[in-house]
Short mmCIF file of C-alpha atoms and ligand atoms in Angstrom, two decimals:
data_model
loop_
_atom_site.label_atom_id
_atom_site.label_comp_id
_atom_site.label_asym_id
_atom_site.label_seq_id
_atom_site.Cartn_x
_atom_site.Cartn_y
_atom_site.Cartn_z
CA UNK A 620 47.59 -67.82 108.46
CA UNK A 621 48.66 -64.09 108.23
CA UNK A 622 51.77 -62.70 109.76
CA UNK A 623 53.44 -59.50 109.81
CA UNK A 624 56.85 -60.46 111.57
CA UNK A 625 59.63 -57.95 111.51
CA UNK A 626 59.21 -56.54 108.14
CA UNK A 627 56.43 -54.69 106.64
CA UNK A 628 55.47 -57.23 104.25
CA UNK A 629 52.29 -59.07 105.33
CA UNK A 630 52.46 -62.77 104.70
CA UNK A 631 49.33 -64.93 104.08
CA UNK A 632 50.15 -68.64 103.51
CA UNK A 633 48.60 -71.18 101.39
CA UNK A 634 46.91 -73.98 103.21
CA UNK A 635 48.24 -76.66 100.98
CA UNK A 636 51.10 -76.46 98.63
CA UNK A 637 50.57 -77.51 94.94
CA UNK A 638 54.29 -78.43 94.63
CA UNK A 639 53.42 -82.30 94.37
CA UNK A 640 51.60 -81.76 91.28
CA UNK A 641 54.44 -80.31 89.29
CA UNK A 642 56.54 -82.21 86.95
CA UNK A 643 59.91 -80.47 87.32
CA UNK A 644 61.66 -82.43 84.61
CA UNK A 645 59.22 -81.54 81.88
CA UNK A 646 58.66 -77.72 82.34
CA UNK A 647 57.40 -75.32 79.67
CA UNK A 648 59.08 -72.03 80.31
CA UNK A 649 56.85 -69.95 82.58
CA UNK A 650 53.73 -71.84 82.50
CA UNK A 651 53.47 -72.82 86.05
CA UNK A 652 53.65 -70.52 89.19
CA UNK A 653 54.68 -71.31 92.71
CA UNK A 654 52.56 -71.24 95.61
CA UNK A 655 52.81 -67.58 96.67
CA UNK A 656 52.73 -64.24 94.91
CA UNK A 657 53.34 -60.54 95.99
CA UNK A 658 50.93 -57.95 95.57
CA UNK A 659 50.82 -54.36 96.59
CA UNK A 660 48.35 -51.47 95.21
CA UNK A 661 49.09 -47.90 94.48
CA UNK A 662 46.47 -45.57 95.46
CA UNK A 663 45.90 -42.06 97.10
CA UNK A 664 49.25 -41.08 96.06
CA UNK A 665 51.13 -44.01 97.82
CA UNK A 666 51.84 -47.59 97.74
CA UNK A 667 49.64 -49.46 100.07
CA UNK A 668 50.08 -52.63 102.31
CA UNK A 669 52.60 -55.00 100.57
CA UNK A 670 51.42 -58.66 100.79
CA UNK A 671 52.59 -62.06 100.06
CA UNK A 672 49.73 -64.27 99.39
CA UNK A 673 48.64 -67.41 97.76
CA UNK A 674 48.99 -67.47 93.88
CA UNK A 675 45.60 -66.92 92.44
CA UNK A 676 43.25 -65.02 90.18
CA UNK A 677 42.80 -61.19 90.16
CA UNK A 678 39.64 -59.26 89.71
CA UNK A 679 40.45 -56.13 87.58
CA UNK A 680 37.90 -53.99 85.85
CA UNK A 681 37.98 -54.33 82.03
CA UNK A 682 38.10 -50.46 82.15
CA UNK A 683 41.62 -50.68 83.66
CA UNK A 684 43.98 -48.41 81.66
CA UNK A 685 46.59 -51.16 81.33
CA UNK A 686 44.04 -52.97 78.87
CA UNK A 687 43.47 -49.84 76.85
CA UNK A 688 47.00 -48.10 76.88
CA UNK A 689 49.39 -50.84 77.89
CA UNK A 690 50.84 -48.76 80.94
CA UNK A 691 52.89 -51.88 82.09
CA UNK A 692 56.42 -52.76 82.94
CA UNK A 693 58.24 -55.97 84.03
CA UNK A 694 61.50 -57.58 85.10
CA UNK A 695 63.00 -61.10 84.71
CA UNK A 696 65.23 -62.35 87.53
CA UNK A 697 66.29 -65.84 88.80
CA UNK A 698 66.71 -67.78 92.10
CA UNK A 699 69.33 -70.69 91.95
CA UNK A 700 69.83 -73.42 94.61
CA UNK A 701 73.31 -74.66 95.41
CA UNK A 702 74.24 -78.27 96.30
CA UNK A 703 73.93 -77.34 100.03
CA UNK A 704 70.24 -76.30 99.44
CA UNK A 705 70.86 -72.52 99.81
CA UNK A 706 69.10 -70.24 97.57
CA UNK A 707 70.61 -67.23 95.67
CA UNK A 708 69.39 -64.35 93.60
CA UNK A 709 71.72 -62.90 91.08
CA UNK A 710 72.35 -59.11 91.01
CA UNK A 711 68.77 -58.18 92.25
CA UNK A 712 69.78 -54.60 92.72
CA UNK A 713 69.98 -54.20 88.99
CA UNK A 714 66.58 -55.38 88.41
CA UNK A 715 65.18 -53.15 91.05
CA UNK A 716 66.92 -50.19 89.53
CA UNK A 717 65.67 -51.18 86.08
CA UNK A 718 62.13 -51.71 86.96
CA UNK A 719 62.01 -48.21 88.39
CA UNK A 720 63.57 -46.86 85.27
CA UNK A 721 61.08 -48.65 83.01
CA UNK A 722 58.27 -47.35 85.47
CA UNK A 723 59.64 -43.68 85.06
CA UNK A 724 59.68 -44.05 81.29
CA UNK A 725 55.97 -45.30 81.48
CA UNK A 726 54.59 -42.61 84.01
CA UNK A 727 54.28 -45.47 86.68
CA UNK A 728 55.18 -44.48 90.26
CA UNK A 729 58.47 -45.85 91.43
CA UNK A 730 58.14 -48.82 93.89
CA UNK A 731 59.90 -48.69 97.27
CA UNK A 732 63.21 -50.66 97.57
CA UNK A 733 62.43 -52.09 100.99
CA UNK A 734 59.09 -53.49 99.83
CA UNK A 735 60.79 -55.10 96.74
CA UNK A 736 63.53 -56.74 98.67
CA UNK A 737 61.34 -57.90 101.63
CA UNK A 738 58.87 -59.35 99.10
CA UNK A 739 61.89 -61.35 97.31
CA UNK A 740 63.13 -62.72 100.60
CA UNK A 741 59.81 -63.66 101.89
CA UNK A 742 58.55 -65.23 98.65
CA UNK A 743 61.85 -67.31 98.40
CA UNK A 744 61.82 -68.30 102.07
CA UNK A 745 58.10 -69.57 101.55
CA UNK A 746 58.70 -71.10 98.20
CA UNK A 747 62.39 -72.30 98.52
CA UNK A 748 61.29 -75.87 97.56
CA UNK A 749 60.24 -74.79 94.21
CA UNK A 750 63.75 -73.75 93.32
CA UNK A 751 64.91 -77.03 92.21
CA UNK A 752 68.56 -78.11 92.40
CA UNK A 753 70.80 -78.91 89.51
CA UNK A 754 72.60 -76.77 87.02
CA UNK A 755 69.94 -75.18 84.46
CA UNK A 756 67.15 -75.50 87.04
CA UNK A 757 65.85 -72.10 88.57
CA UNK A 758 62.86 -70.24 89.62
CA UNK A 759 62.20 -67.43 87.31
CA UNK A 760 60.79 -64.16 89.14
CA UNK A 761 58.58 -62.06 87.19
CA UNK A 762 57.93 -58.50 89.01
CA UNK A 763 55.60 -56.33 87.11
CA UNK A 764 53.61 -53.34 87.43
CA UNK A 765 50.45 -52.22 85.93
CA UNK A 766 47.88 -49.26 85.56
CA UNK A 767 44.68 -50.40 87.39
CA UNK A 768 42.81 -47.31 87.44
CA UNK A 769 39.44 -47.46 85.67
CA UNK A 770 39.07 -45.17 82.70
CA UNK A 771 39.69 -44.84 79.13
CA UNK A 772 41.06 -41.25 79.05
CA UNK A 773 44.24 -41.41 77.56
CA UNK A 774 46.33 -40.38 80.55
CA UNK A 775 48.61 -41.83 83.17
CA UNK A 776 46.59 -43.91 85.88
CA UNK A 777 46.52 -42.96 89.65
CA UNK A 778 45.95 -46.32 90.54
CA UNK A 779 48.45 -49.36 90.05
CA UNK A 780 49.20 -52.87 91.03
CA UNK A 781 52.95 -54.19 91.74
CA UNK A 782 53.20 -57.83 91.71
CA UNK A 783 55.90 -60.86 91.64
CA UNK A 784 55.19 -64.18 90.32
CA UNK A 785 57.61 -67.16 90.60
CA UNK A 786 57.89 -69.97 87.88
CA UNK A 787 60.05 -72.87 87.90
CA UNK A 788 61.85 -73.13 84.75
CA UNK A 789 64.42 -74.90 82.68
CA UNK A 790 66.33 -73.63 79.35
CA UNK A 791 64.43 -71.04 77.43
CA UNK A 792 65.95 -72.00 74.24
CA UNK A 793 66.56 -75.88 74.19
CA UNK A 794 68.83 -75.50 70.98
CA UNK A 795 71.08 -73.10 69.32
CA UNK A 796 69.02 -70.49 67.74
CA UNK A 797 68.67 -69.46 64.04
CA UNK A 798 68.05 -65.71 63.60
CA UNK A 799 67.21 -63.31 60.88
CA UNK A 800 68.35 -59.95 60.76
CA UNK A 801 65.62 -57.27 60.61
CA UNK A 802 65.26 -55.35 57.47
CA UNK A 803 61.70 -54.23 57.56
CA UNK A 804 60.27 -54.14 60.94
CA UNK A 805 61.83 -52.18 64.00
CA UNK A 806 61.78 -53.06 67.85
CA UNK A 807 62.40 -49.52 69.11
CA UNK A 808 63.27 -45.95 67.88
CA UNK A 809 65.43 -42.95 69.03
CA UNK A 810 63.62 -41.54 72.06
CA UNK A 811 61.26 -44.55 72.27
CA UNK A 812 60.82 -46.99 75.14
CA UNK A 813 63.17 -49.58 73.63
CA UNK A 814 65.43 -49.49 76.90
CA UNK A 815 62.56 -49.94 79.21
CA UNK A 816 61.06 -53.38 79.87
CA UNK A 817 57.77 -52.15 78.75
CA UNK A 818 55.31 -54.85 78.13
CA UNK A 819 54.32 -53.55 74.77
CA UNK A 820 57.84 -53.79 73.46
CA UNK A 821 57.47 -57.49 73.79
CA UNK A 822 53.94 -57.63 72.31
CA UNK A 823 54.96 -55.65 69.35
CA UNK A 824 57.71 -58.05 68.23
CA UNK A 825 55.25 -61.10 68.11
CA UNK A 826 54.12 -60.33 64.59
CA UNK A 827 57.24 -59.98 62.87
CA UNK A 828 58.72 -62.82 65.13
CA UNK A 829 55.84 -65.08 63.81
CA UNK A 830 56.83 -64.19 60.30
CA UNK A 831 60.34 -65.18 60.69
CA UNK A 832 59.28 -68.50 62.46
CA UNK A 833 57.23 -69.43 59.52
CA UNK A 834 60.43 -69.02 57.64
CA UNK A 835 62.28 -71.27 60.03
CA UNK A 836 64.05 -68.75 62.31
CA UNK A 837 63.70 -68.57 66.18
CA UNK A 838 64.39 -64.83 66.62
CA UNK A 839 65.08 -61.54 64.91
CA UNK A 840 68.18 -59.65 65.52
CA UNK A 841 66.85 -56.11 65.55
CA UNK A 842 68.52 -53.45 63.68
CA UNK A 843 68.31 -49.51 63.95
CA UNK A 844 65.03 -48.36 62.91
CA UNK A 845 66.68 -45.35 60.72
CA UNK A 846 68.68 -47.38 58.33
CA UNK A 847 68.65 -51.14 59.36
CA UNK A 848 72.31 -50.88 59.32
CA UNK A 849 73.40 -51.25 62.88
CA UNK A 850 72.86 -54.65 64.84
CA UNK A 851 71.08 -54.05 68.16
CA UNK A 852 69.44 -56.61 70.27
CA UNK A 853 67.32 -59.80 69.89
CA UNK A 854 64.23 -58.88 71.83
CA UNK A 855 64.59 -61.63 74.41
CA UNK A 856 68.37 -61.36 74.50
CA UNK A 857 71.22 -58.79 74.01
CA UNK A 858 73.63 -59.97 71.34
CA UNK A 859 77.38 -60.51 71.11
CA UNK A 860 79.62 -61.09 68.11
CA UNK A 861 82.92 -62.59 68.19
CA UNK A 862 85.17 -61.30 65.24
CA UNK A 863 88.57 -62.95 65.34
CA UNK A 864 89.01 -62.82 69.13
CA UNK A 865 87.42 -59.54 69.74
CA UNK A 866 84.00 -59.51 71.52
CA UNK A 867 81.55 -56.88 70.10
CA UNK A 868 78.29 -55.78 71.45
CA UNK A 869 76.33 -52.75 70.74
CA UNK A 870 76.36 -49.92 73.23
CA UNK A 871 73.28 -49.51 75.55
CA UNK A 872 71.07 -46.56 74.25
CA UNK A 873 67.33 -45.53 74.65
CA UNK A 874 66.71 -48.23 71.87
CA UNK A 875 68.36 -51.13 73.67
CA UNK A 876 67.68 -52.83 76.92
CA UNK A 877 70.61 -52.63 79.65
CA UNK A 878 70.90 -56.29 80.23
CA UNK A 879 71.99 -57.69 83.48
CA UNK A 880 73.37 -60.73 81.88
CA UNK A 881 75.11 -58.41 78.99
CA UNK A 882 76.74 -56.42 81.80
CA UNK A 883 77.99 -59.56 83.60
CA UNK A 884 79.41 -60.98 80.24
CA UNK A 885 81.21 -57.88 79.80
CA UNK A 886 82.68 -58.04 83.31
CA UNK A 887 83.66 -61.66 82.92
CA UNK A 888 85.39 -60.99 79.55
CA UNK A 889 87.36 -58.11 80.80
CA UNK A 890 88.36 -60.14 83.84
CA UNK A 891 89.38 -62.94 81.53
CA UNK A 892 91.73 -60.60 79.41
CA UNK A 893 89.44 -60.77 76.21
CA UNK A 894 89.35 -57.73 74.06
CA UNK A 895 86.04 -56.22 74.39
CA UNK A 896 84.59 -53.64 71.91
CA UNK A 897 81.36 -52.02 72.86
CA UNK A 898 80.37 -50.33 69.42
CA UNK A 899 77.92 -50.13 66.97
CA UNK A 900 78.52 -52.98 64.48
CA UNK A 901 77.14 -52.87 60.97
CA UNK A 902 75.33 -55.62 59.24
CA UNK A 903 77.87 -55.14 56.38
CA UNK A 904 80.67 -55.70 58.61
CA UNK A 905 79.11 -58.98 60.21
CA UNK A 906 78.30 -60.24 56.61
CA UNK A 907 81.92 -59.45 55.48
CA UNK A 908 83.21 -61.35 58.52
CA UNK A 909 81.06 -64.18 57.90
CA UNK A 910 82.39 -64.41 54.35
CA UNK A 911 86.08 -64.14 55.21
CA UNK A 912 85.89 -66.51 58.05
CA UNK A 913 86.65 -63.87 60.86
CA UNK A 914 83.29 -64.44 62.43
CA UNK A 915 83.61 -67.06 64.98
CA UNK A 916 80.47 -66.91 67.09
CA UNK A 917 77.25 -65.01 67.82
CA UNK A 918 75.39 -65.46 70.99
CA UNK A 919 72.57 -63.89 73.09
CA UNK A 920 72.50 -63.11 76.72
CA UNK A 921 69.62 -62.79 78.98
CA UNK A 922 68.12 -63.73 82.18
CA UNK A 923 65.53 -66.26 80.58
CA UNK A 924 67.95 -67.40 77.71
CA UNK A 925 71.10 -67.29 79.93
CA UNK A 926 73.88 -67.41 77.14
CA UNK A 927 72.33 -68.95 73.91
CA UNK A 928 74.60 -69.80 70.98
CA UNK A 929 73.56 -68.68 67.53
CA UNK A 930 73.98 -71.40 64.85
CA UNK A 931 73.22 -69.32 61.70
CA UNK A 932 71.90 -65.95 60.70
CA UNK A 933 70.09 -64.83 57.60
CA UNK A 934 70.40 -61.76 55.85
CA UNK A 935 68.95 -60.71 52.25
CA UNK A 936 67.74 -64.13 52.18
CA UNK A 937 71.09 -65.68 52.52
CA UNK A 938 71.98 -68.12 55.48
CA UNK A 939 75.38 -67.82 57.02
CA UNK A 940 75.95 -70.78 59.41
CA UNK A 941 78.43 -70.70 62.05
CA UNK A 942 80.30 -73.57 63.71
CA UNK A 943 81.03 -73.46 67.31
CA UNK A 944 84.79 -73.06 67.78
CA UNK A 945 86.56 -75.32 70.25
CA UNK A 946 87.37 -72.36 72.39
CA UNK A 947 83.94 -71.12 72.39
CA UNK A 948 83.32 -67.80 74.20
CA UNK A 949 79.56 -68.59 74.73
CA UNK A 950 80.68 -71.95 76.39
CA UNK A 951 83.07 -70.29 78.44
CA UNK A 952 80.92 -67.33 79.71
CA UNK A 953 77.76 -69.80 80.21
CA UNK A 954 79.99 -71.87 82.46
CA UNK A 955 81.57 -68.92 84.46
CA UNK A 956 78.20 -67.30 84.96
CA UNK A 957 76.39 -70.39 85.97
CA UNK A 958 79.33 -71.45 88.36
CA UNK A 959 78.72 -68.10 90.26
CA UNK A 960 74.90 -68.19 90.07
CA UNK A 961 74.71 -71.64 91.46
CA UNK A 962 77.43 -71.02 94.07
CA UNK A 963 79.99 -73.31 92.48
CA UNK A 964 82.77 -70.79 92.22
CA UNK A 965 84.00 -67.79 93.98
CA UNK A 966 82.00 -64.56 93.50
CA UNK A 967 84.55 -61.94 92.99
CA UNK A 968 82.19 -59.26 91.76
CA UNK A 969 79.84 -59.85 94.74
CA UNK A 970 76.95 -60.85 92.46
CA UNK A 971 75.24 -63.45 94.55
CA UNK A 972 72.55 -62.55 97.29
CA UNK A 973 71.89 -65.44 99.69
CA UNK A 974 68.34 -65.78 100.96
CA UNK A 975 68.22 -66.05 104.56
C1 COI B 2113 64.19 -62.27 80.48
O1 COI B 2113 65.32 -62.63 80.14
O2 COI B 2113 63.87 -62.18 81.82
C2 COI B 2113 63.24 -61.58 79.56
O3 COI B 2113 62.59 -60.62 80.09
C3 COI B 2113 62.77 -62.31 78.24
C4 COI B 2113 61.56 -62.59 78.46
C5 COI B 2113 60.78 -61.82 77.50
C6 COI B 2113 61.30 -64.09 78.54
#
């Protein structure tokens, strides 16, 4: 059935939901998609008819530029259900602003705000049962844009597809993570695309991350590409360090993703009266703090990862173990953040957006 209703997004509903086939207690992150998806094509210099339709396969020419030059960007957001069954998004404006910022860097046309928000609301109204109740359950939303114009000339496409998929998820990391500090490979460089959620940023990390995994580590903490001296981010997460009681994180730059969860942790820390130091932290300082006992915690923040404590880091082939303190900042921020996301506490920052 196709309806246009009040907004511009056309809705084409599934005939039969697949939800009864899903084992929501045993999900692998991001492998299953909900009944509906959003699709909107760009051609002739404008975004065409925005459509919510049944999730399904695409037919794209193998000559499409995305396959040859990686002209693609994405976002990660989540929808949460509260005890009353209401569904909420968390700071979706931030994701909208960021995907257009990423698109600009990749020479992809910006996406209209009304289409984006209409699409989110329509998708979540239709697939609200896919947002499972209970802390830790959420529906991960994956907006993305890619170059679909056929041609292998190395130039920006004049045709694109903007889509949103939704995937029911639980924890991204099921245990505390072991990280290794980058000394050889780099994630991003000055003037590069590190601040954009460009698909290629992630693909380029797979090989060095596999090498780290072979050594028993879950993630790499990337350092600056010039000297491997400053701690930057972990690829799937921004990183926070607690030295004594000060919370330290790298300033955003064109090498570091401006994380929504990172920004939220900083706001919570300031509200809670925790001393925050947004500055470049050197690996040497970190190692010295680990040795003299002033390093109390390291944790990552991200939409998928939420707040993920780091239980050890490796540098120069030495492992430094961390024991979570009783007054753990990561535990505190995770609770405060999730209480807001799941409508279990006041929302003094106005971060929740209810799906009507
Ligand atoms: C997110 O947290 O949404 C991310 O983009 C990380 C992702 C690569 C799983």
